[in-house]
XYZ file of C-alpha atoms in Angstrom:
595
model
C -0.605 -16.098 13.751
C 1.413 -16.058 10.495
C 1.068 -18.277 7.390
C 3.513 -20.825 8.947
C 0.639 -22.417 10.779
C -2.038 -24.889 9.589
C -5.388 -23.269 8.577
C -7.246 -24.735 11.582
C -4.496 -23.400 13.982
C -4.875 -20.031 12.299
C -8.620 -20.122 12.742
C -8.151 -20.819 16.477
C -5.897 -17.890 16.687
C -8.575 -15.967 14.638
C -11.281 -16.683 17.362
C -8.763 -15.551 20.061
C -7.943 -12.319 18.320
C -11.648 -11.569 17.754
C -12.331 -11.845 21.479
C -9.308 -9.666 22.150
C -10.268 -6.925 19.906
C -13.866 -6.954 21.377
C -12.400 -6.765 24.791
C -10.190 -3.813 24.062
C -10.695 -2.349 20.536
C -7.725 -0.026 20.941
C -5.385 -3.024 20.403
C -6.268 -3.060 16.696
C -5.505 -5.781 14.188
C -4.275 -6.031 10.580
C -6.067 -8.827 8.616
C -4.358 -10.217 5.499
C -6.509 -12.176 3.125
C -8.933 -12.042 0.196
C -12.668 -11.562 0.734
C -14.215 -14.863 1.496
C -15.791 -17.005 4.265
C -12.756 -16.721 6.543
C -12.716 -12.912 6.575
C -16.477 -12.452 6.743
C -16.715 -15.018 9.545
C -14.154 -13.203 11.529
C -15.804 -9.874 11.097
C -19.158 -11.357 12.021
C -17.682 -13.010 15.045
C -16.043 -9.744 16.258
C -19.328 -7.889 15.828
C -21.098 -10.625 17.742
C -18.817 -10.186 20.624
C -19.461 -6.457 20.863
C -22.428 -4.915 22.593
C -24.927 -3.339 20.195
C -24.044 0.137 21.605
C -20.391 -0.178 20.328
C -19.872 2.045 17.224
C -18.986 0.110 14.098
C -17.939 2.066 11.145
C -16.655 1.042 7.647
C -13.860 3.100 5.940
C -14.228 2.523 2.122
C -11.419 2.972 -0.212
C -11.190 6.539 -1.753
C -13.017 8.061 1.187
C -12.332 12.007 1.032
C -10.793 13.810 3.902
C -14.022 15.721 4.528
C -15.770 12.459 5.463
C -12.748 11.025 7.272
C -11.984 14.052 9.490
C -15.151 16.099 9.363
C -15.515 19.608 8.278
C -18.126 21.978 6.902
C -21.637 20.507 6.563
C -22.562 22.443 3.460
C -26.278 21.426 3.452
C -26.820 22.402 7.074
C -24.733 25.671 6.619
C -26.813 26.693 3.672
C -30.089 25.826 5.447
C -29.203 27.628 8.672
C -27.067 30.463 7.380
C -24.241 29.761 9.852
C -21.154 27.383 9.887
C -22.203 23.852 10.859
C -19.388 21.298 11.482
C -19.960 17.558 10.628
C -18.345 14.608 12.333
C -16.017 12.310 10.367
C -15.648 8.775 10.327
C -12.700 8.808 12.980
C -14.851 10.759 15.438
C -17.839 8.605 14.808
C -15.738 5.496 15.742
C -14.773 6.844 19.108
C -14.952 3.856 21.668
C -15.574 1.354 18.882
C -14.192 -0.226 15.730
C -13.177 1.230 12.426
C -13.024 -1.343 9.558
C -10.570 -0.071 6.864
C -11.171 -1.842 3.624
C -8.151 -2.218 1.199
C -5.838 -0.703 3.747
C -2.783 -1.399 1.595
C -4.169 1.196 -0.746
C -4.439 4.117 1.633
C -2.462 7.071 0.535
C 0.121 8.715 2.692
C -2.192 11.518 3.895
C -5.007 9.142 4.939
C -2.582 6.854 6.741
C -1.136 9.755 8.625
C -4.510 10.954 9.721
C -5.251 7.514 11.252
C -1.735 7.299 12.804
C -2.322 10.697 14.551
C -5.729 9.589 15.831
C -4.171 6.269 17.172
C -1.391 8.173 18.907
C -3.509 11.049 20.493
C -7.014 9.693 20.575
C -8.101 12.893 18.913
C -8.983 14.183 15.515
C -8.421 17.881 14.876
C -10.275 19.776 12.155
C -8.791 23.065 10.778
C -10.461 23.575 7.540
C -13.395 25.492 5.693
C -13.257 28.081 8.551
C -13.653 25.497 11.309
C -11.291 24.759 14.134
C -12.264 21.940 16.468
C -11.235 18.739 18.107
C -13.109 15.414 18.704
C -12.244 12.287 20.562
C -11.211 9.385 18.365
C -10.229 6.488 20.680
C -10.949 3.758 18.098
C -9.794 0.301 17.241
C -8.677 -0.067 13.680
C -9.358 -3.366 11.745
C -6.928 -3.056 8.809
C -8.114 -5.436 5.941
C -5.217 -6.098 3.585
C -6.232 -7.892 0.478
C -3.108 -7.220 -1.582
C -2.302 -9.828 -4.134
C 1.492 -10.032 -3.782
C 4.139 -9.774 -1.222
C 5.035 -6.221 -2.497
C 1.586 -4.859 -1.516
C 0.819 -4.301 2.133
C -0.261 -1.938 4.843
C 2.206 0.874 5.394
C 4.731 0.161 8.222
C 3.617 3.157 10.350
C 0.112 1.737 10.803
C 1.325 -1.887 11.226
C 3.569 -0.657 14.025
C 0.574 0.786 15.775
C -1.758 -2.305 15.809
C -1.038 -5.095 18.335
C -2.231 -7.996 16.414
C -1.588 -9.401 12.914
C -3.399 -12.261 11.314
C -3.016 -14.005 8.070
C -6.230 -15.711 6.781
C -4.762 -16.665 3.412
C -5.500 -20.240 2.698
C -8.216 -20.601 5.448
C -11.224 -22.061 3.577
C -14.713 -22.406 4.571
C -14.028 -25.961 5.883
C -11.456 -24.639 8.256
C -13.735 -22.017 9.678
C -15.414 -23.298 12.830
C -18.394 -21.579 14.494
C -17.486 -18.377 16.457
C -20.677 -18.002 18.747
C -21.239 -14.476 20.040
C -20.043 -13.967 23.655
C -20.959 -10.281 24.479
C -21.626 -11.108 28.184
C -18.382 -13.095 28.571
C -16.382 -10.305 27.008
C -18.071 -7.614 29.067
C -17.225 -9.673 32.299
C -13.570 -9.849 31.022
C -13.528 -6.177 30.454
C -14.474 -5.585 33.985
C -11.850 -7.948 35.153
C -9.042 -6.427 33.074
C -8.025 -3.593 35.348
C -7.238 -6.064 38.198
C -4.968 -8.505 36.093
C -1.495 -8.162 37.306
C 1.738 -8.884 35.372
C 4.966 -9.353 37.251
C 8.369 -7.931 36.403
C 9.374 -11.444 35.035
C 6.767 -11.082 32.336
C 7.768 -7.635 31.267
C 11.401 -8.789 31.261
C 10.442 -11.830 29.216
C 8.829 -9.843 26.503
C 11.694 -7.462 26.347
C 14.289 -10.302 26.105
C 12.101 -12.027 23.411
C 11.882 -8.928 21.438
C 15.582 -8.356 21.483
C 16.189 -12.037 20.446
C 13.801 -11.653 17.502
C 15.241 -8.458 16.306
C 12.114 -6.408 17.147
C 13.169 -2.767 17.565
C 11.549 -0.232 19.907
C 9.385 -0.499 22.974
C 6.030 -0.441 21.363
C 5.992 -4.290 20.635
C 6.633 -5.462 24.199
C 4.177 -2.934 25.613
C 1.495 -4.285 23.083
C 2.398 -7.804 23.955
C 1.932 -7.033 27.690
C -1.516 -5.605 26.862
C -2.460 -8.708 24.900
C -1.227 -11.111 27.658
C -3.327 -9.229 30.239
C -6.315 -9.392 27.904
C -5.809 -13.226 27.459
C -5.701 -13.677 31.214
C -8.850 -11.574 31.664
C -10.596 -13.657 29.033
C -9.515 -16.892 30.784
C -10.873 -15.592 34.169
C -7.420 -15.180 35.775
C -6.178 -12.320 37.842
C -2.474 -12.628 36.820
C -0.486 -13.400 33.610
C 1.090 -16.827 33.376
C 3.108 -18.838 30.875
C 0.021 -19.535 28.656
C -0.722 -15.913 28.336
C 2.890 -15.075 27.650
C 3.039 -17.691 24.932
C -0.137 -16.588 23.227
C 0.897 -12.787 23.268
C 4.450 -13.532 21.980
C 2.961 -15.707 19.099
C 0.440 -13.051 18.108
C 2.436 -9.789 18.613
C 6.168 -10.625 18.555
C 6.160 -13.360 16.037
C 4.836 -11.476 12.904
C 7.316 -8.611 13.790
C 10.511 -10.933 13.941
C 13.402 -9.892 11.713
C 15.844 -12.541 12.779
C 15.861 -15.942 14.263
C 16.781 -16.187 17.912
C 20.113 -17.492 18.876
C 20.112 -20.417 21.411
C 21.850 -19.570 24.614
C 24.437 -22.248 24.001
C 25.385 -20.707 20.798
C 26.331 -17.301 22.174
C 29.913 -16.242 22.024
C 31.794 -16.590 25.385
C 32.444 -12.826 25.319
C 28.893 -11.812 24.726
C 27.248 -9.950 27.593
C 24.707 -12.085 29.395
C 21.353 -10.631 30.502
C 21.690 -9.656 34.131
C 18.945 -10.919 36.613
C 19.803 -8.295 39.134
C 22.767 -6.290 40.359
C 23.733 -2.738 39.594
C 21.363 -2.398 36.762
C 18.306 -3.753 38.648
C 15.548 -1.303 39.521
C 15.550 0.234 43.040
C 13.837 -2.019 45.399
C 14.413 -5.194 43.414
C 15.501 -8.340 45.383
C 19.247 -8.923 45.679
C 20.667 -11.442 43.295
C 21.817 -13.809 46.067
C 18.507 -13.902 47.915
C 15.969 -16.516 47.700
C 13.422 -14.116 46.017
C 16.032 -13.002 43.589
C 16.871 -16.650 42.627
C 13.105 -17.395 42.304
C 12.492 -14.341 40.061
C 15.657 -15.180 37.885
C 14.419 -18.673 37.480
C 10.902 -17.605 36.611
C 12.100 -14.805 34.118
C 14.428 -17.329 32.297
C 11.557 -19.774 31.988
C 9.172 -17.073 30.638
C 11.883 -15.787 28.195
C 12.139 -19.223 26.764
C 8.411 -19.651 26.556
C 8.071 -16.301 24.678
C 10.837 -16.793 22.231
C 9.751 -20.374 21.403
C 6.136 -19.288 20.795
C 7.218 -16.356 18.569
C 9.641 -18.454 16.651
C 7.104 -21.174 16.054
C 4.787 -18.464 14.495
C 7.259 -17.647 11.707
C 6.422 -18.997 8.213
C 8.697 -21.439 6.643
C 9.910 -19.224 3.821
C 10.634 -16.237 6.118
C 12.351 -18.598 8.530
C 14.705 -19.851 5.770
C 15.539 -16.304 4.611
C 16.108 -15.279 8.405
C 18.460 -18.267 8.842
C 20.383 -17.292 5.835
C 21.033 -13.906 7.320
C 18.760 -11.902 5.110
C 15.821 -10.085 6.753
C 12.442 -10.371 5.149
C 12.007 -7.854 2.442
C 10.076 -4.558 3.424
C 6.624 -4.456 1.990
C 5.867 -0.767 0.825
C 2.709 0.661 2.114
C -0.126 2.531 0.553
C 1.276 1.333 -1.829
C -1.386 0.580 -4.306
C -2.405 4.357 -4.390
C -1.151 6.257 -7.299
C 0.026 9.828 -6.473
C 0.385 12.901 -8.432
C -1.761 13.975 -11.295
C -2.889 10.446 -12.057
C -4.713 10.273 -8.737
C -6.698 13.468 -9.744
C -8.306 11.729 -12.621
C -11.881 13.071 -13.090
C -11.097 16.465 -11.610
C -9.889 18.100 -14.688
C -10.537 17.991 -18.424
C -13.783 18.375 -20.461
C -16.932 18.675 -18.209
C -19.383 15.788 -18.830
C -22.210 16.693 -16.371
C -22.511 16.248 -12.619
C -22.789 13.665 -10.018
C -23.981 13.372 -6.342
C -21.205 13.926 -4.057
C -19.522 16.427 -1.803
C -16.910 19.071 -2.739
C -13.338 18.475 -1.749
C -10.080 16.930 -2.804
C -10.430 18.878 -6.100
C -14.207 18.277 -6.702
C -16.114 21.379 -7.392
C -19.795 22.009 -6.518
C -22.168 22.367 -9.545
C -24.435 25.169 -8.081
C -27.006 24.887 -10.875
C -27.327 21.172 -10.705
C -27.538 21.264 -6.839
C -30.377 23.893 -6.904
C -32.090 21.853 -9.685
C -31.961 18.747 -7.488
C -33.351 20.566 -4.350
C -36.010 22.638 -6.050
C -38.789 19.943 -6.348
C -38.523 19.145 -2.629
C -38.965 22.718 -1.270
C -42.763 22.260 -0.670
C -42.137 19.091 1.443
C -39.361 20.810 3.446
C -41.439 23.905 4.399
C -39.722 26.282 2.131
C -41.420 29.340 0.480
C -40.565 31.461 -2.592
C -39.051 34.244 -0.448
C -37.154 32.186 2.064
C -33.739 30.363 1.519
C -33.559 27.345 -0.519
C -33.470 24.274 1.806
C -30.536 22.059 0.637
C -29.782 18.569 1.952
C -26.614 16.488 1.616
C -28.325 14.230 -0.998
C -29.122 17.355 -3.139
C -25.428 18.398 -3.595
C -23.940 17.692 -7.061
C -20.257 18.105 -8.010
C -18.844 18.541 -11.517
C -17.495 15.661 -13.550
C -14.762 15.905 -16.004
C -13.270 13.507 -18.637
C -9.538 13.735 -19.084
C -8.150 11.324 -21.650
C -4.889 9.697 -20.480
C -2.072 10.843 -22.653
C 0.757 8.796 -23.865
C 4.569 9.241 -23.672
C 6.344 7.220 -26.430
C 9.951 6.415 -25.488
C 12.422 5.388 -28.343
C 15.426 3.546 -27.024
C 17.751 3.279 -29.972
C 20.849 1.213 -30.277
C 23.287 3.918 -31.720
C 26.263 1.470 -31.972
C 28.123 -0.243 -34.646
C 28.619 0.020 -38.416
C 24.802 -0.050 -39.052
C 24.034 2.763 -36.675
C 23.491 5.280 -39.334
C 20.712 3.274 -41.035
C 18.974 2.598 -37.752
C 19.153 6.262 -36.540
C 17.569 7.418 -39.777
C 14.675 5.140 -39.329
C 14.323 6.223 -35.709
C 14.361 9.882 -36.864
C 11.709 9.411 -39.405
C 9.436 7.593 -37.004
C 9.846 10.131 -34.207
C 9.070 12.911 -36.759
C 6.023 11.171 -37.893
C 4.813 10.573 -34.326
C 5.595 14.175 -33.251
C 3.035 15.447 -35.805
C 0.443 13.102 -34.414
C 1.382 13.691 -30.669
C 1.242 17.547 -31.219
C -2.396 17.175 -32.131
C -3.140 14.717 -29.386
C -1.020 16.430 -26.847
C 1.117 13.363 -26.239
C 4.788 13.321 -25.612
C 7.859 11.659 -27.336
C 11.168 10.935 -25.728
C 14.475 9.565 -27.278
C 17.202 7.544 -25.629
C 20.358 6.531 -27.431
C 22.882 4.010 -25.935
C 26.378 3.601 -27.298
C 29.769 3.066 -25.891
C 29.456 2.436 -22.196
C 26.222 4.470 -21.298
C 22.792 5.623 -22.371
C 22.014 9.317 -23.021
C 18.534 10.838 -22.841
C 18.784 13.016 -26.047
C 15.165 13.925 -26.058
C 13.279 14.318 -22.719
C 9.438 13.859 -23.033
C 8.342 16.735 -25.303
C 5.706 17.905 -27.807
C 7.887 20.531 -29.392
C 8.577 19.744 -33.059
C 11.385 22.247 -33.310
C 13.139 20.979 -30.268
C 12.786 17.400 -31.361
C 14.276 18.073 -34.748
C 17.257 19.911 -33.230
C 17.981 16.887 -30.959
C 17.593 14.425 -33.770
C 19.906 16.198 -36.013
C 22.686 15.803 -33.514
C 22.008 12.102 -32.593
C 25.483 10.329 -32.435
C 26.469 6.921 -33.569
C 29.217 4.239 -33.207
C 30.928 2.249 -30.404
C 29.952 -0.676 -28.221
C 26.387 -1.763 -27.161
C 25.379 -1.069 -23.491
C 21.901 -2.570 -24.013
C 21.064 -2.975 -20.334
C 21.894 0.800 -19.711
C 19.569 1.651 -22.565
C 16.671 -0.397 -21.233
C 17.216 1.005 -17.744
C 17.239 4.624 -18.952
C 13.965 3.866 -20.844
C 12.499 2.433 -17.681
C 13.377 5.528 -15.688
C 11.563 7.765 -18.188
C 8.669 5.384 -18.161
C 8.366 5.556 -14.449
C 8.529 9.301 -14.384
C 5.708 9.532 -17.126
C 3.650 7.258 -15.065
C 3.918 9.291 -12.053
C 2.956 12.197 -14.043
C -0.339 10.542 -15.062
C 0.802 9.556 -18.505
C 0.817 6.088 -20.175
C 4.392 5.140 -21.088
C 5.062 3.059 -24.237
C 8.761 1.967 -24.856
C 9.940 1.153 -28.426
C 13.407 -0.431 -28.281
C 15.191 -0.483 -31.664
C 18.074 -3.040 -31.320
C 19.400 -6.402 -32.568
C 19.372 -7.660 -28.958
C 23.254 -8.356 -28.783
C 24.730 -6.301 -26.044
C 28.432 -6.406 -25.279
C 28.838 -4.091 -22.323
C 27.577 -4.900 -18.782
C 25.893 -2.260 -16.498
C 29.241 -1.509 -14.847
C 30.848 -0.720 -18.185
C 32.918 -3.953 -18.369
C 33.184 -5.397 -21.917
C 31.752 -8.845 -21.087
C 29.167 -10.354 -23.494
C 27.909 -12.939 -21.087
C 27.327 -10.386 -18.275
C 25.914 -7.921 -20.762
C 23.246 -10.562 -21.818
C 22.458 -11.164 -18.196
C 22.183 -7.647 -17.270
C 19.988 -6.825 -20.380
C 17.567 -9.577 -19.609
C 17.367 -8.468 -15.908
C 16.564 -4.948 -17.088
C 13.998 -6.326 -19.450
C 12.269 -8.209 -16.630
C 12.253 -4.970 -14.601
C 10.340 -3.156 -17.446
C 7.928 -6.112 -17.532
C 7.336 -5.878 -13.801
C 6.607 -2.214 -14.042
C 3.776 -3.031 -16.454
C 5.003 -0.828 -19.274
C 3.652 -1.442 -22.714
C 6.727 -2.248 -24.980
C 7.724 -3.056 -28.486
C 10.969 -4.731 -29.536
C 11.955 -3.701 -33.192
C 14.641 -6.168 -34.423
C 16.609 -3.964 -36.843
C 19.386 -6.551 -37.665
C 19.855 -7.472 -41.256
C 18.820 -11.015 -40.386
C 16.400 -11.274 -37.562
C 17.813 -13.763 -34.909
C 16.934 -15.248 -31.594
C 18.623 -12.495 -29.474
C 15.940 -9.922 -29.915
C 13.008 -12.323 -29.788
C 14.237 -13.667 -26.468
C 14.735 -10.057 -25.118
C 11.138 -9.290 -26.242
C 9.903 -12.406 -24.416
C 11.842 -11.447 -21.065
C 10.299 -7.902 -21.430
C 6.757 -9.143 -22.085
C 6.855 -7.009 -25.244
C 5.515 -7.341 -28.883
C 8.277 -8.483 -31.301
C 8.662 -6.899 -34.687
C 11.435 -8.074 -36.927
C 12.073 -5.316 -39.547
C 15.100 -5.944 -41.624
C 14.336 -3.061 -43.876
C 12.331 -0.889 -41.438
C 10.934 2.225 -42.600
C 9.620 5.200 -40.593
C 5.970 4.592 -41.268
C 6.274 0.882 -40.300
C 7.788 1.698 -36.968
C 5.266 4.450 -36.324
C 2.388 1.985 -37.014
C 3.842 -0.684 -34.778
C 4.457 1.757 -31.762
C 0.649 2.858 -32.143
C -0.385 -0.782 -32.037
C 1.705 -1.449 -29.124
C 0.227 1.570 -27.187
C -3.418 0.196 -27.825
C -2.636 -3.465 -27.325
C -4.946 -4.999 -24.821
C -3.677 -6.483 -21.640
C -0.925 -3.815 -21.108
C -0.864 -1.523 -18.063
C 1.028 1.486 -16.872
């Protein structure tokens, strides 16, 4: 059930989905909502419906591949002198439930491992000299606690789970009791293989998926499994309209990309769905027979039930966007996980001791610390002075490192107009001052100049003083002011620096008066709109920024641009190099900024 329903209605669907997942964990579910009574109550209810023997595992954020997939059991291998493999979380969850916390933060590698296990029911281990396969027929519970609409579980995982439930806005007053029913769920599981679904049910789900713009065959098949599960829980041996409605609401509704078109609104020339004829399966009743007419009438009724139930599950804001012809914006997955060198923080830099852990994903074992931790326990473990050291998993220590996050300072300089020579001289002096400090701190400096109709990256991020001075000496000036292009070029450099694990800081030297739009047209009104839109993009990226107003008389244009950018504003009618350098350092260390 999506967020278009009332909280109490969503909790009713929550109770139903908990029973469905307990009945068949392989269905899987994606739960959106912050930690609270609703999420805790749902998880407790699901666990109460399961038998005590059902595996229940949690996948914390940041779990290494060795724990997820399994691999070399280092402690057992050292103790026995032979390769010993360990079972990972996926294999331990076989036949049960795997609760994935902060699923929206899974990186691409972890998400692909889970997708492979869901597709094949196996987890394959080929690492550390071990090649093995283990069964992993599990049911994922993907908990999505993303703060905004742009954060969410990756589409590949969402496509593989049958159910989606939004618990946002469901408070403790809306959460009714969910008494455990393990016996009833076990009885429904025994009844499930005998639940029948007619061809009209299958046709109804396929037609509803087509009407709602749900691509592929996976969604109708999952809806059919959910409908059979609903019938088994209700004690029925066949799927009826109530089960079709529930399955369409829970499976097809959250996947809809367009609103269904009423039959009377279809164009006269549009092809109508055939109830029989040449395209019917072999052995199907003829269209003119009584049985064919009965199936056609039943199929049409179930199609209407499925489409109406799925459309009712659409939230009002998504419904409005679909009606206007715009599909809901895609939500990037894994998305919260930072890739590249930034994700390897703590695996390089100055050693600062060791910690308990397991080697892998860049972490290296600290042999001396491991032996030191195991030594006091050798007498209790039956070891002797001439025998091997008995090491257990809790003894293993890995090295810790401290790597200071470096900064990339990006100067975006307005090189247009009659005062360009003065501004460029100030920028050159500031860059040269910062280069001397950055060379010692191993930080980078970049320079963007915008003039005419475009922006040029004159100095890519560098710590080379000689290269910087060569580029600064040839810095051109004059022409129009493409302010939006300059901000966009600075944002591109900042994004590249952030991906490389560095903290970008943008210093924009301008009077805030652009006169060239992004497409190169000389239009002051459009140029101002484009510049403010680019400034908001820099703010949305979370880049620390500083707007230095270098006009002879500071005005409102640069101050408004700084407000749109979420940047500090510094009016410097007579800016000097040291003043600019100090202001940039203050912006880089200003609290509340992020990269």
